Short mmCIF file of C-alpha atoms in Angstrom, two decimals:
data_model
loop_
_atom_site.label_atom_id
_atom_site.label_comp_id
_atom_site.label_asym_id
_atom_site.label_seq_id
_atom_site.Cartn_x
_atom_site.Cartn_y
_atom_site.Cartn_z
CA MET F 1 -253.86 94.52 -9.65
CA ALA F 2 -249.94 93.09 -8.94
CA LEU F 3 -248.90 96.10 -6.15
CA THR F 4 -252.40 97.45 -4.95
CA ASN F 5 -252.97 96.46 -1.53
CA PRO F 6 -249.26 95.65 0.98
CA THR F 7 -250.22 93.16 3.05
CA THR F 8 -250.08 93.27 6.50
CA LEU F 9 -246.25 92.71 7.49
CA CYS F 10 -244.36 90.21 10.14
CA SER F 11 -244.24 92.17 13.71
CA LYS F 12 -241.83 94.92 14.00
CA SER F 13 -240.23 92.91 17.44
CA LEU F 14 -239.62 90.62 14.34
CA CYS F 15 -238.46 92.45 11.07
CA ASN F 16 -237.74 95.64 13.07
CA ASN F 17 -237.87 97.32 10.44
CA PRO F 18 -239.44 101.18 9.77
CA LEU F 19 -239.95 99.96 6.02
CA ALA F 20 -242.01 97.02 8.06
CA VAL F 21 -244.71 98.78 8.76
CA PRO F 22 -248.04 98.59 6.73
CA THR F 23 -249.45 101.98 5.59
CA THR F 24 -252.71 102.22 6.12
CA GLN F 25 -255.54 102.46 3.44
CA SER F 26 -258.42 101.12 4.50
CA HIS F 27 -259.00 97.77 1.59
CA GLN F 28 -255.44 96.63 4.16
CA PRO F 29 -255.82 92.79 4.32
CA THR F 30 -257.42 91.70 7.40
CA PHE F 31 -256.53 88.34 8.92
CA LEU F 32 -258.81 86.04 12.11
CA ALA F 33 -257.08 84.04 14.64
CA THR F 34 -256.30 80.33 12.89
CA LYS F 35 -255.81 77.32 14.94
CA LYS F 36 -251.87 76.42 13.28
CA ARG F 37 -252.47 73.73 11.07
CA LEU F 38 -249.85 73.41 8.00
CA VAL F 39 -251.36 75.20 5.59
CA HIS F 40 -253.86 78.40 5.48
CA PRO F 41 -256.84 78.51 3.06
CA ILE F 42 -256.86 82.34 1.84
CA SER F 43 -259.05 84.45 0.08
CA ALA F 44 -257.88 86.47 -3.43
CA ALA F 45 -260.82 88.36 -2.71
CA ALA F 46 -258.68 92.28 -2.47
CA ALA F 47 -256.23 91.32 -4.89
CA ASP F 48 -259.68 89.91 -7.47
CA GLY F 49 -263.06 93.33 -6.37
CA GLY F 50 -261.66 94.80 -3.36
CA LYS F 51 -262.61 93.35 -0.78
CA SER F 52 -260.34 91.77 1.89
CA PRO F 53 -259.17 89.22 2.10
CA VAL F 54 -259.95 86.66 4.92
CA VAL F 55 -258.70 83.40 6.89
CA ALA F 56 -260.66 80.88 6.61
CA GLU F 57 -261.77 79.35 10.19
CA LYS F 58 -261.63 75.76 8.71
CA PRO F 59 -258.83 74.01 8.20
CA PRO F 60 -258.02 72.07 4.06
CA LYS F 61 -258.67 68.53 3.86
CA ALA F 62 -256.30 66.76 4.61
CA VAL F 63 -254.76 65.23 0.51
CA ALA F 64 -252.96 62.67 0.31
CA ALA F 65 -249.30 62.02 -0.77
CA ALA F 66 -248.15 61.10 -3.28
CA PRO F 67 -247.00 57.43 -3.49
CA VAL F 68 -243.05 57.03 -2.85
CA ALA F 69 -242.68 53.98 -5.85
CA SER F 70 -243.76 55.31 -8.78
CA PRO F 71 -242.88 53.70 -11.83
CA LYS F 72 -244.49 57.41 -13.35
CA PRO F 73 -242.08 60.68 -12.66
CA ASN F 74 -244.70 63.14 -11.17
CA SER F 75 -247.83 60.51 -11.41
CA GLY F 76 -250.04 60.80 -8.11
CA LYS F 77 -252.38 62.44 -5.42
CA TRP F 78 -249.99 65.99 -5.06
CA SER F 79 -250.06 67.40 -1.48
CA ILE F 80 -248.01 70.65 0.06
CA GLU F 81 -245.69 67.60 1.00
CA SER F 82 -245.70 65.01 -2.33
CA TRP F 83 -241.98 66.52 -3.12
CA LYS F 84 -241.13 64.91 -0.13
CA THR F 85 -241.35 61.73 -1.66
CA LYS F 86 -239.13 63.13 -5.02
CA LYS F 87 -234.99 63.84 -4.96
CA ALA F 88 -234.30 66.63 -3.93
CA LEU F 89 -231.70 68.78 -4.83
CA GLN F 90 -229.43 71.91 -3.53
CA LEU F 91 -231.35 72.21 -0.15
CA PRO F 92 -229.12 73.01 2.59
CA GLU F 93 -228.47 70.66 5.45
CA TYR F 94 -229.02 71.68 8.62
CA PRO F 95 -227.30 70.22 12.13
CA ASP F 96 -230.73 71.29 14.11
CA GLN F 97 -232.91 69.68 12.39
CA ASN F 98 -235.69 70.19 15.76
CA GLU F 99 -234.76 74.12 15.26
CA LEU F 100 -236.31 73.48 11.86
CA ASN F 101 -239.39 72.70 12.17
CA THR F 102 -239.17 75.28 15.03
CA VAL F 103 -238.56 77.87 12.60
CA LEU F 104 -240.91 76.34 9.56
CA GLY F 105 -243.84 76.46 12.64
CA THR F 106 -243.37 80.84 12.53
CA ILE F 107 -243.43 80.78 8.92
CA GLU F 108 -246.20 79.18 8.61
CA SER F 109 -247.77 81.18 11.12
CA PHE F 110 -247.19 84.25 9.15
CA PRO F 111 -248.98 86.46 6.28
CA PRO F 112 -249.13 85.81 3.19
CA ILE F 113 -246.12 88.00 0.94
CA VAL F 114 -247.85 87.82 -2.59
CA PHE F 115 -252.43 86.86 -2.96
CA ALA F 116 -253.35 84.90 -5.25
CA GLY F 117 -255.52 87.00 -7.47
CA GLU F 118 -252.13 89.10 -7.85
CA ALA F 119 -250.23 86.71 -9.00
CA ARG F 120 -253.16 85.08 -10.98
CA HIS F 121 -253.92 89.06 -12.80
CA LEU F 122 -250.00 88.08 -13.24
CA GLU F 123 -251.08 85.26 -15.77
CA GLU F 124 -253.12 86.90 -17.57
CA LYS F 125 -251.07 89.59 -18.81
CA ILE F 126 -247.99 86.35 -18.83
CA ALA F 127 -249.70 85.15 -21.71
CA GLU F 128 -250.67 88.35 -23.89
CA ALA F 129 -247.05 87.96 -23.87
CA ALA F 130 -246.78 84.70 -25.12
CA MET F 131 -249.66 85.52 -28.16
CA GLY F 132 -247.46 89.13 -28.50
CA ASN F 133 -249.32 91.70 -26.91
CA ALA F 134 -246.87 92.19 -23.86
CA PHE F 135 -243.83 92.34 -23.49
CA LEU F 136 -242.16 90.53 -20.07
CA LEU F 137 -240.21 92.40 -18.55
CA GLN F 138 -237.94 90.33 -15.95
CA GLY F 139 -234.62 91.24 -13.56
CA GLY F 140 -233.11 92.54 -10.68
CA ASP F 141 -230.65 91.23 -8.02
CA CYS F 142 -228.09 87.37 -8.61
CA ALA F 143 -229.25 86.25 -6.00
CA GLU F 144 -230.49 89.05 -2.88
CA SER F 145 -228.48 90.18 0.75
CA PHE F 146 -229.09 90.76 4.43
CA LYS F 147 -225.96 93.70 3.65
CA GLU F 148 -227.30 96.09 0.63
CA PHE F 149 -230.71 95.87 2.48
CA SER F 150 -232.07 100.13 1.85
CA ALA F 151 -234.49 101.85 0.59
CA ASN F 152 -231.89 103.50 -1.69
CA ASN F 153 -231.31 99.78 -3.71
CA ILE F 154 -234.95 98.49 -3.26
CA ARG F 155 -235.68 102.23 -5.56
CA ASP F 156 -232.79 102.59 -7.58
CA THR F 157 -233.48 99.02 -9.11
CA PHE F 158 -237.45 100.22 -9.34
CA ARG F 159 -236.96 102.99 -10.99
CA VAL F 160 -234.30 101.62 -13.77
CA MET F 161 -237.60 98.78 -14.82
CA LEU F 162 -239.62 101.59 -14.85
CA GLN F 163 -236.89 103.37 -17.12
CA MET F 164 -237.23 100.00 -18.80
CA GLY F 165 -240.45 99.72 -19.68
CA VAL F 166 -240.41 103.18 -21.13
CA VAL F 167 -238.58 102.03 -23.35
CA LEU F 168 -239.56 99.14 -24.63
CA MET F 169 -244.02 99.93 -24.36
CA PHE F 170 -242.23 103.54 -26.93
CA GLY F 171 -240.40 101.11 -28.86
CA GLY F 172 -242.62 97.77 -29.05
CA GLN F 173 -245.77 99.92 -28.55
CA MET F 174 -247.12 97.70 -26.01
CA ASN F 175 -248.20 96.84 -22.68
CA VAL F 176 -244.21 95.93 -20.79
CA VAL F 177 -244.58 93.86 -17.77
CA LYS F 178 -242.42 94.65 -15.33
CA VAL F 179 -241.42 91.18 -12.47
CA GLY F 180 -238.57 92.13 -9.96
CA ARG F 181 -236.58 89.32 -9.52
CA MET F 182 -237.21 91.38 -6.02
CA ALA F 183 -238.14 90.26 -2.67
CA GLY F 184 -237.26 87.01 -2.03
CA GLN F 185 -234.31 86.40 -3.80
CA PHE F 186 -232.33 84.68 -1.48
CA ALA F 187 -230.85 82.00 -2.13
CA LYS F 188 -228.59 80.08 -5.01
CA PRO F 189 -227.64 76.86 -6.77
CA ARG F 190 -224.23 76.20 -6.86
CA SER F 191 -221.77 73.70 -8.59
CA ALA F 192 -220.62 72.64 -6.07
CA ALA F 193 -221.61 71.59 -2.15
CA VAL F 194 -217.90 73.02 -0.69
CA GLU F 195 -215.14 75.47 -1.16
CA GLU F 196 -210.86 75.23 -0.42
CA LYS F 197 -209.32 78.38 -0.06
CA ASN F 198 -205.35 78.64 1.08
CA GLY F 199 -206.23 74.55 2.28
CA ILE F 200 -209.32 75.09 4.31
CA THR F 201 -212.60 73.69 2.78
CA LEU F 202 -215.78 74.88 4.15
CA PRO F 203 -219.30 74.11 2.68
CA VAL F 204 -220.42 77.04 -0.44
CA TYR F 205 -221.37 80.18 0.29
CA LYS F 206 -225.61 79.11 -0.90
CA GLY F 207 -226.97 82.74 0.13
CA ASP F 208 -228.15 84.81 3.09
CA ASN F 209 -231.60 83.37 3.49
CA ILE F 210 -229.26 79.91 4.19
CA ASN F 211 -225.56 80.00 5.39
CA GLY F 212 -222.78 83.96 5.76
CA GLU F 213 -220.75 84.05 3.26
CA ALA F 214 -217.51 84.70 5.36
CA PHE F 215 -215.90 81.99 4.84
CA ASP F 216 -214.90 80.99 8.25
CA GLU F 217 -217.40 77.46 9.26
CA LYS F 218 -219.54 79.22 11.66
CA SER F 219 -220.89 81.31 8.95
CA ARG F 220 -220.98 78.95 6.31
CA ILE F 221 -223.46 76.61 8.79
CA PRO F 222 -226.64 76.53 7.62
CA ASP F 223 -228.43 78.84 10.04
CA PRO F 224 -232.33 78.21 9.64
CA GLN F 225 -233.26 81.65 11.70
CA ARG F 226 -231.57 83.05 8.28
CA LEU F 227 -234.41 82.16 7.23
CA ILE F 228 -237.45 84.25 9.25
CA ARG F 229 -235.07 87.45 8.32
CA ALA F 230 -235.04 86.72 4.82
CA TYR F 231 -239.36 86.75 5.50
CA CYS F 232 -239.24 89.74 6.72
CA GLN F 233 -236.58 91.98 4.36
CA SER F 234 -239.35 89.85 1.39
CA ALA F 235 -241.93 91.35 3.09
CA ALA F 236 -240.67 94.36 4.50
CA THR F 237 -239.35 94.89 -0.03
CA LEU F 238 -242.62 94.17 -1.54
CA ASN F 239 -243.79 97.01 0.95
CA LEU F 240 -242.29 99.15 -0.09
CA LEU F 241 -242.62 98.12 -3.51
CA ARG F 242 -245.92 98.64 -3.18
CA SER F 243 -245.98 101.92 -2.19
CA PHE F 244 -243.46 103.17 -5.59
CA ALA F 245 -246.26 102.09 -7.75
CA THR F 246 -248.88 103.65 -6.49
CA GLY F 247 -248.55 106.41 -4.55
CA GLY F 248 -246.62 108.62 -7.19
CA TYR F 249 -243.18 107.74 -7.53
CA ALA F 250 -243.97 105.77 -10.64
CA ALA F 251 -246.59 108.77 -12.09
CA MET F 252 -246.48 108.90 -16.03
CA GLN F 253 -245.61 112.71 -14.98
CA ARG F 254 -242.62 111.41 -13.65
CA VAL F 255 -241.14 110.29 -16.84
CA THR F 256 -238.21 112.35 -17.15
CA GLN F 257 -237.42 112.57 -12.87
CA TRP F 258 -236.29 108.43 -12.62
CA ASN F 259 -232.54 109.41 -14.79
CA LEU F 260 -230.05 107.94 -12.21
CA ASP F 261 -227.31 111.00 -10.59
CA PHE F 262 -224.11 108.50 -12.30
CA ALA F 263 -226.21 108.13 -15.21
CA GLU F 264 -227.67 111.25 -16.42
CA HIS F 265 -225.04 113.08 -18.30
CA SER F 266 -224.35 109.58 -19.85
CA GLU F 267 -224.95 109.23 -23.24
CA GLN F 268 -227.72 106.09 -22.74
CA GLY F 269 -229.38 109.10 -19.51
CA ASP F 270 -229.50 111.44 -23.20
CA ARG F 271 -230.70 109.41 -24.99
CA TYR F 272 -233.85 108.52 -21.57
CA GLN F 273 -234.52 112.08 -21.75
CA GLU F 274 -234.74 112.97 -24.75
CA LEU F 275 -238.14 110.00 -24.76
CA ALA F 276 -238.79 111.23 -21.63
CA HIS F 277 -238.90 114.39 -23.05
CA ARG F 278 -241.47 113.08 -25.91
CA VAL F 279 -243.27 111.61 -23.37
CA ASP F 280 -244.12 115.54 -21.95
CA GLU F 281 -245.23 116.74 -24.76
CA ALA F 282 -247.57 113.54 -25.99
CA LEU F 283 -248.46 113.73 -22.70
CA GLY F 284 -249.76 117.55 -22.61
CA PHE F 285 -251.21 116.96 -26.50
CA MET F 286 -253.99 114.06 -24.05
CA SER F 287 -253.60 116.74 -21.24
CA ALA F 288 -255.15 119.51 -23.95
CA ALA F 289 -257.22 117.43 -25.96
CA GLY F 290 -259.39 116.72 -22.31
CA LEU F 291 -257.91 113.32 -21.99
CA THR F 292 -257.39 113.11 -18.67
CA VAL F 293 -254.03 112.13 -16.89
CA ASP F 294 -254.67 111.87 -13.22
CA HIS F 295 -256.76 108.11 -14.03
CA PRO F 296 -255.36 105.46 -12.13
CA ILE F 297 -253.32 104.37 -15.24
CA MET F 298 -251.23 107.66 -16.06
CA ARG F 299 -250.85 107.07 -11.84
CA THR F 300 -249.97 103.40 -11.15
CA THR F 301 -247.81 101.06 -12.34
CA GLU F 302 -247.93 97.39 -11.80
CA PHE F 303 -245.14 95.57 -10.27
CA TRP F 304 -245.08 91.93 -9.63
CA THR F 305 -241.95 89.96 -8.20
CA SER F 306 -240.30 86.31 -9.25
CA HIS F 307 -237.64 84.10 -7.74
CA GLU F 308 -235.89 80.48 -8.03
CA CYS F 309 -238.41 77.57 -6.03
CA LEU F 310 -235.55 76.23 -4.50
CA HIS F 311 -235.33 76.50 -0.75
CA LEU F 312 -238.27 74.26 -0.59
CA PRO F 313 -239.16 73.63 3.00
CA TYR F 314 -239.72 77.49 3.03
CA GLU F 315 -241.66 76.98 -0.12
CA GLN F 316 -244.31 75.17 1.57
CA ALA F 317 -244.71 77.23 4.72
CA LEU F 318 -245.91 79.81 2.18
CA THR F 319 -248.35 78.11 0.28
CA ARG F 320 -252.06 79.14 1.39
CA GLU F 321 -255.24 77.10 0.09
CA ASP F 322 -256.93 79.69 -1.95
CA SER F 323 -260.16 79.58 -0.93
CA THR F 324 -262.06 81.23 -3.97
CA SER F 325 -260.72 78.21 -6.42
CA GLY F 326 -259.23 76.25 -3.46
CA LEU F 327 -256.44 75.85 -5.89
CA PHE F 328 -252.70 76.08 -3.60
CA TYR F 329 -250.60 78.82 -3.77
CA ASP F 330 -246.18 79.90 -3.40
CA CYS F 331 -247.47 82.99 -1.38
CA SER F 332 -244.15 83.60 -1.72
CA ALA F 333 -244.21 85.65 -4.37
CA HIS F 334 -246.49 85.74 -7.57
CA MET F 335 -244.13 83.80 -9.72
CA LEU F 336 -241.49 81.21 -9.35
CA TRP F 337 -239.57 79.65 -11.26
CA CYS F 338 -237.35 76.36 -11.62
CA GLY F 339 -233.29 76.19 -12.85
CA GLU F 340 -231.97 74.07 -14.31
CA ARG F 341 -229.82 72.34 -11.97
CA THR F 342 -233.17 71.46 -10.20
CA ARG F 343 -235.01 70.59 -13.74
CA GLN F 344 -235.73 67.14 -13.36
CA LEU F 345 -238.79 65.34 -15.21
CA ASP F 346 -238.91 62.65 -11.41
CA GLY F 347 -237.22 66.02 -8.98
CA ALA F 348 -238.66 67.46 -5.97
CA HIS F 349 -238.72 70.29 -7.30
CA VAL F 350 -240.43 70.01 -10.73
CA GLU F 351 -243.36 67.68 -8.31
CA PHE F 352 -242.85 71.10 -6.13
CA LEU F 353 -243.92 73.29 -9.26
CA ARG F 354 -246.82 71.22 -10.62
CA GLY F 355 -249.41 71.17 -7.79
CA ILE F 356 -249.02 74.97 -7.31
CA SER F 357 -251.14 77.41 -9.53
CA ASN F 358 -248.40 80.74 -10.16
CA PRO F 359 -247.07 81.09 -13.37
CA ILE F 360 -243.64 79.00 -13.65
CA GLY F 361 -240.83 79.81 -14.95
CA VAL F 362 -238.46 76.70 -15.77
CA LYS F 363 -234.80 77.80 -17.03
CA VAL F 364 -233.53 76.53 -19.65
CA SER F 365 -229.63 75.59 -21.71
CA ASN F 366 -228.74 74.12 -24.36
CA THR F 367 -228.30 70.63 -22.60
CA MET F 368 -232.11 70.75 -23.22
CA ASP F 369 -234.11 67.45 -25.54
CA PRO F 370 -236.81 69.15 -26.93
CA LYS F 371 -238.58 66.45 -25.58
CA ASP F 372 -237.98 66.17 -22.58
CA LEU F 373 -238.91 69.41 -22.67
CA VAL F 374 -242.27 68.75 -23.60
CA ASN F 375 -242.69 66.21 -21.16
CA LEU F 376 -242.09 68.67 -18.08
CA ILE F 377 -244.35 71.88 -19.45
CA GLU F 378 -247.04 68.71 -19.76
CA ILE F 379 -246.30 67.94 -15.61
CA LEU F 380 -246.47 72.07 -14.99
CA ASN F 381 -248.99 73.16 -17.30
CA PRO F 382 -251.06 69.72 -18.28
CA THR F 383 -253.83 71.07 -19.43
CA ASN F 384 -252.25 73.63 -21.66
CA LYS F 385 -253.43 77.09 -19.52
CA PRO F 386 -251.65 80.54 -21.49
CA GLY F 387 -249.38 82.32 -18.83
CA ARG F 388 -248.60 79.18 -17.02
CA ILE F 389 -245.41 78.51 -18.37
CA THR F 390 -243.14 81.09 -18.97
CA ILE F 391 -239.12 79.20 -21.17
CA ILE F 392 -236.85 80.76 -19.44
CA CYS F 393 -233.67 80.10 -22.51
CA ARG F 394 -229.96 80.73 -21.09
CA MET F 395 -227.78 79.31 -24.05
CA GLY F 396 -224.97 81.68 -25.32
CA ALA F 397 -225.75 83.66 -28.69
CA GLU F 398 -224.15 80.49 -30.66
CA ASN F 399 -225.97 77.99 -28.84
CA MET F 400 -229.33 79.83 -29.27
CA ARG F 401 -228.64 80.47 -32.74
CA VAL F 402 -228.95 76.45 -32.99
CA LYS F 403 -230.80 74.82 -30.12
CA LEU F 404 -233.74 77.75 -29.81
CA PRO F 405 -235.01 76.74 -32.72
CA HIS F 406 -235.80 72.84 -32.52
CA LEU F 407 -237.53 73.43 -29.21
CA ILE F 408 -239.36 76.17 -30.58
CA ARG F 409 -240.26 73.25 -33.06
CA ALA F 410 -241.53 70.82 -30.66
CA VAL F 411 -243.46 72.64 -28.57
CA ARG F 412 -245.34 73.64 -31.22
CA GLN F 413 -245.66 70.44 -32.52
CA ALA F 414 -247.41 69.54 -29.04
CA GLY F 415 -249.44 72.42 -28.98
CA GLN F 416 -248.39 73.79 -25.93
CA ILE F 417 -248.41 77.54 -25.83
CA VAL F 418 -246.00 78.92 -23.14
CA THR F 419 -244.08 82.54 -22.63
CA TRP F 420 -240.06 82.53 -25.31
CA VAL F 421 -237.74 84.03 -22.77
CA CYS F 422 -234.42 85.30 -22.85
CA ASP F 423 -231.76 85.30 -20.16
CA PRO F 424 -228.47 86.40 -21.08
CA MET F 425 -226.87 85.87 -18.24
CA HIS F 426 -225.94 82.73 -17.52
CA GLY F 427 -224.75 81.44 -21.12
CA ASN F 428 -222.07 84.37 -20.84
CA THR F 429 -219.70 84.07 -17.49
CA ILE F 430 -216.55 84.33 -17.96
CA LYS F 431 -213.40 84.35 -15.74
CA ALA F 432 -211.58 87.73 -16.03
CA PRO F 433 -208.56 87.43 -15.74
CA CYS F 434 -207.58 89.05 -12.16
CA GLY F 435 -209.71 86.51 -10.80
CA LEU F 436 -213.08 88.30 -10.55
CA LYS F 437 -216.46 86.30 -12.62
CA THR F 438 -217.59 89.28 -14.35
CA ARG F 439 -219.78 89.18 -18.05
CA PRO F 440 -219.15 90.85 -21.53
CA PHE F 441 -222.10 93.43 -22.69
CA ASP F 442 -221.22 92.29 -26.52
CA ALA F 443 -221.87 88.57 -25.40
CA ILE F 444 -225.14 89.16 -23.47
CA LEU F 445 -226.17 91.93 -26.64
CA ALA F 446 -225.16 88.79 -28.80
CA GLU F 447 -227.46 86.88 -27.29
CA VAL F 448 -230.63 88.39 -27.10
CA ARG F 449 -229.43 89.36 -31.62
CA ALA F 450 -229.56 86.07 -31.40
CA PHE F 451 -233.38 84.71 -29.56
CA PHE F 452 -234.93 87.72 -31.54
CA ASP F 453 -233.63 86.59 -35.37
CA VAL F 454 -234.64 82.70 -34.15
CA HIS F 455 -238.24 83.59 -33.14
CA GLU F 456 -238.37 86.48 -36.62
CA GLN F 457 -237.26 83.10 -38.52
CA GLU F 458 -239.89 80.75 -36.28
CA GLY F 459 -242.39 82.95 -36.63
CA SER F 460 -242.64 82.40 -33.27
CA HIS F 461 -243.31 85.59 -30.56
CA PRO F 462 -240.47 86.74 -28.60
CA GLY F 463 -241.78 87.46 -25.70
CA GLY F 464 -239.29 88.83 -22.71
CA ILE F 465 -235.99 88.52 -20.90
CA HIS F 466 -235.19 87.81 -17.86
CA LEU F 467 -231.45 89.72 -16.44
CA GLU F 468 -229.52 90.18 -13.51
CA MET F 469 -228.90 93.86 -12.95
CA THR F 470 -229.10 96.52 -10.58
CA GLY F 471 -229.56 101.09 -9.68
CA GLN F 472 -226.65 100.57 -8.15
CA ASN F 473 -223.44 101.91 -10.88
CA VAL F 474 -221.68 98.72 -10.51
CA THR F 475 -218.58 97.80 -12.50
CA GLU F 476 -219.63 93.96 -12.61
CA CYS F 477 -220.34 93.06 -15.91
CA ILE F 478 -217.38 94.67 -18.46
CA GLY F 479 -218.61 96.40 -21.41
CA GLY F 480 -221.09 99.54 -23.34
CA SER F 481 -221.21 101.94 -24.15
CA ARG F 482 -219.27 103.68 -21.01
CA THR F 483 -216.97 101.22 -20.97
CA VAL F 484 -216.21 98.61 -18.13
CA THR F 485 -212.32 97.21 -19.09
CA PHE F 486 -211.27 94.95 -16.96
CA ASP F 487 -209.00 97.03 -14.78
CA ASP F 488 -212.72 99.01 -13.80
CA LEU F 489 -214.33 95.79 -11.71
CA SER F 490 -212.32 94.87 -8.90
CA SER F 491 -213.23 99.51 -8.34
CA ARG F 492 -217.51 98.78 -7.85
CA TYR F 493 -217.48 95.09 -7.57
CA HIS F 494 -220.46 94.75 -4.85
CA THR F 495 -222.31 91.17 -6.34
CA HIS F 496 -222.85 88.59 -3.73
CA CYS F 497 -223.01 85.77 -6.64
CA ASP F 498 -222.93 86.03 -10.31
CA PRO F 499 -222.10 89.59 -12.13
CA ARG F 500 -225.13 92.23 -12.79
CA LEU F 501 -225.54 94.73 -15.82
CA ASN F 502 -225.84 98.86 -13.71
CA ALA F 503 -228.33 101.39 -15.30
CA SER F 504 -226.50 102.11 -18.00
CA GLN F 505 -225.59 99.08 -19.41
CA ALA F 506 -229.08 98.28 -19.28
CA LEU F 507 -231.09 100.61 -20.30
CA GLU F 508 -228.63 99.60 -23.08
CA LEU F 509 -229.37 97.08 -23.63
CA ALA F 510 -233.28 98.66 -23.63
CA PHE F 511 -232.38 100.51 -26.12
CA ILE F 512 -231.82 98.08 -28.65
CA ILE F 513 -233.90 95.85 -28.20
CA ALA F 514 -236.83 98.83 -28.31
CA GLU F 515 -235.49 98.72 -31.57
CA ARG F 516 -236.11 95.41 -32.72
CA LEU F 517 -239.46 95.10 -30.72
CA ARG F 518 -239.97 98.49 -33.42
CA LYS F 519 -239.28 96.80 -36.61
CA ARG F 520 -241.34 93.96 -36.11
CA ARG F 521 -244.26 96.43 -34.83
CA ILE F 522 -243.44 97.74 -38.57
CA GLY F 523 -243.52 94.78 -40.02
CA THR F 524 -246.63 92.98 -38.69
CA GLN F 525 -247.99 96.15 -39.90
CA ARG F 526 -246.77 96.15 -42.90
CA LEU F 527 -247.68 92.50 -43.12
CA LEU F 528 -251.54 93.20 -41.75
CA SER F 529 -251.94 96.33 -45.08
CA LEU F 530 -250.49 93.84 -47.80
CA SER F 531 -252.76 91.45 -46.86
CA LEU F 532 -255.64 94.40 -47.24
#
């Protein structure tokens, strides 16, 4: 089960963070000393059956790399290094390759951040969303930062995800699969390699795990040591998320206590409290009827982590061979996705992703050709396993209505099983008069509605939503019921990259989606009753 067994985290000397201290539970994983090598097989027994995962004592047999000159994209035998034979975009250029190799060797020796069994369980849940029996809620920071790393920020984002999950579950009457853009979402693809200010040109900021945001030459030089700090922050974040998910904070009985202070007296806060009281009444009825509310399903929640698979050397360093299945898993996160800028059929990122067994997301814009999408899915999921592939559409409302139907039809005609998810953020970024990037809430909402409309017309399943959001009271996206204007943007604009929905806006969107799910559920029930 996801987030149930805290992993052993990096040492205090490396992390120097109290959050990184693992909880002392009897089922805490144990790692045996092993000789240094490129890939460490691990057992996912704890994630699957409650036993302690143990690092295998024998290294895996060498796997031949894919041929450099290959007539077909991604043909040949896969290995964890075969991506190096392909063209890799968006990777940083480090001035000291020896230092990078030393850092990567250190990360290879660290424990995995997640377990293979957890990733398999998530794949099963996403498969339910592909069939219309669950809904994927994926959200979190555009890019995590070292500066804003704190227990309160992690808690607040987790709390908003809990609130949204309750709203969506109540409206859709289905399981909500909660996946955070957390515990590893640092690196960001950029449209340009350099940035110019006041006649000075420097390398572009690529994320805190690569270089610094400050506009000076020293900060913008890629620093391998940042990868170790990113690993430690990811491990500490996941450790805290595990505690929140299983330590009572996420108990359904606390549903009325999850409101954030600044959203408590807002329209969305009031709507949430009304819903929370209805849930409380339902729990009271269950208790009076003799049904226990102390069952683990009522006191804990499942929560997974995800990030964009961008920094391939780092991802390779955390790839492990699962000793129970012989499959390779990228143990930096439960789920990874391939971005719009790195999804080339013959590219390094697709080559790496095709060989790992984690659930994989693919970002798709209006530029995606239906045939290319079918080919990409075939490369990443040749066995057509449900839950393996999530298509994350980011197009804008107008393109969603025009382009998405062709993609759905092509995938359906090919007989491929995917989970369709809407990312209404990236296709709606504009520049405000003050020069800051922002996203209009109305445009975000229009794309979500277009997504649901298209699936209704095509008879397919709207499987989820993918949001850049935060639990902080930021003013980065304009609009919403608590109207944020252009003039408000500069007051609390804290993002390190792209604008995020604040808690009130995210919750407002959740209520609107829940209403669409409710109508869809009622419509389906009516059709079933007529057929009977």
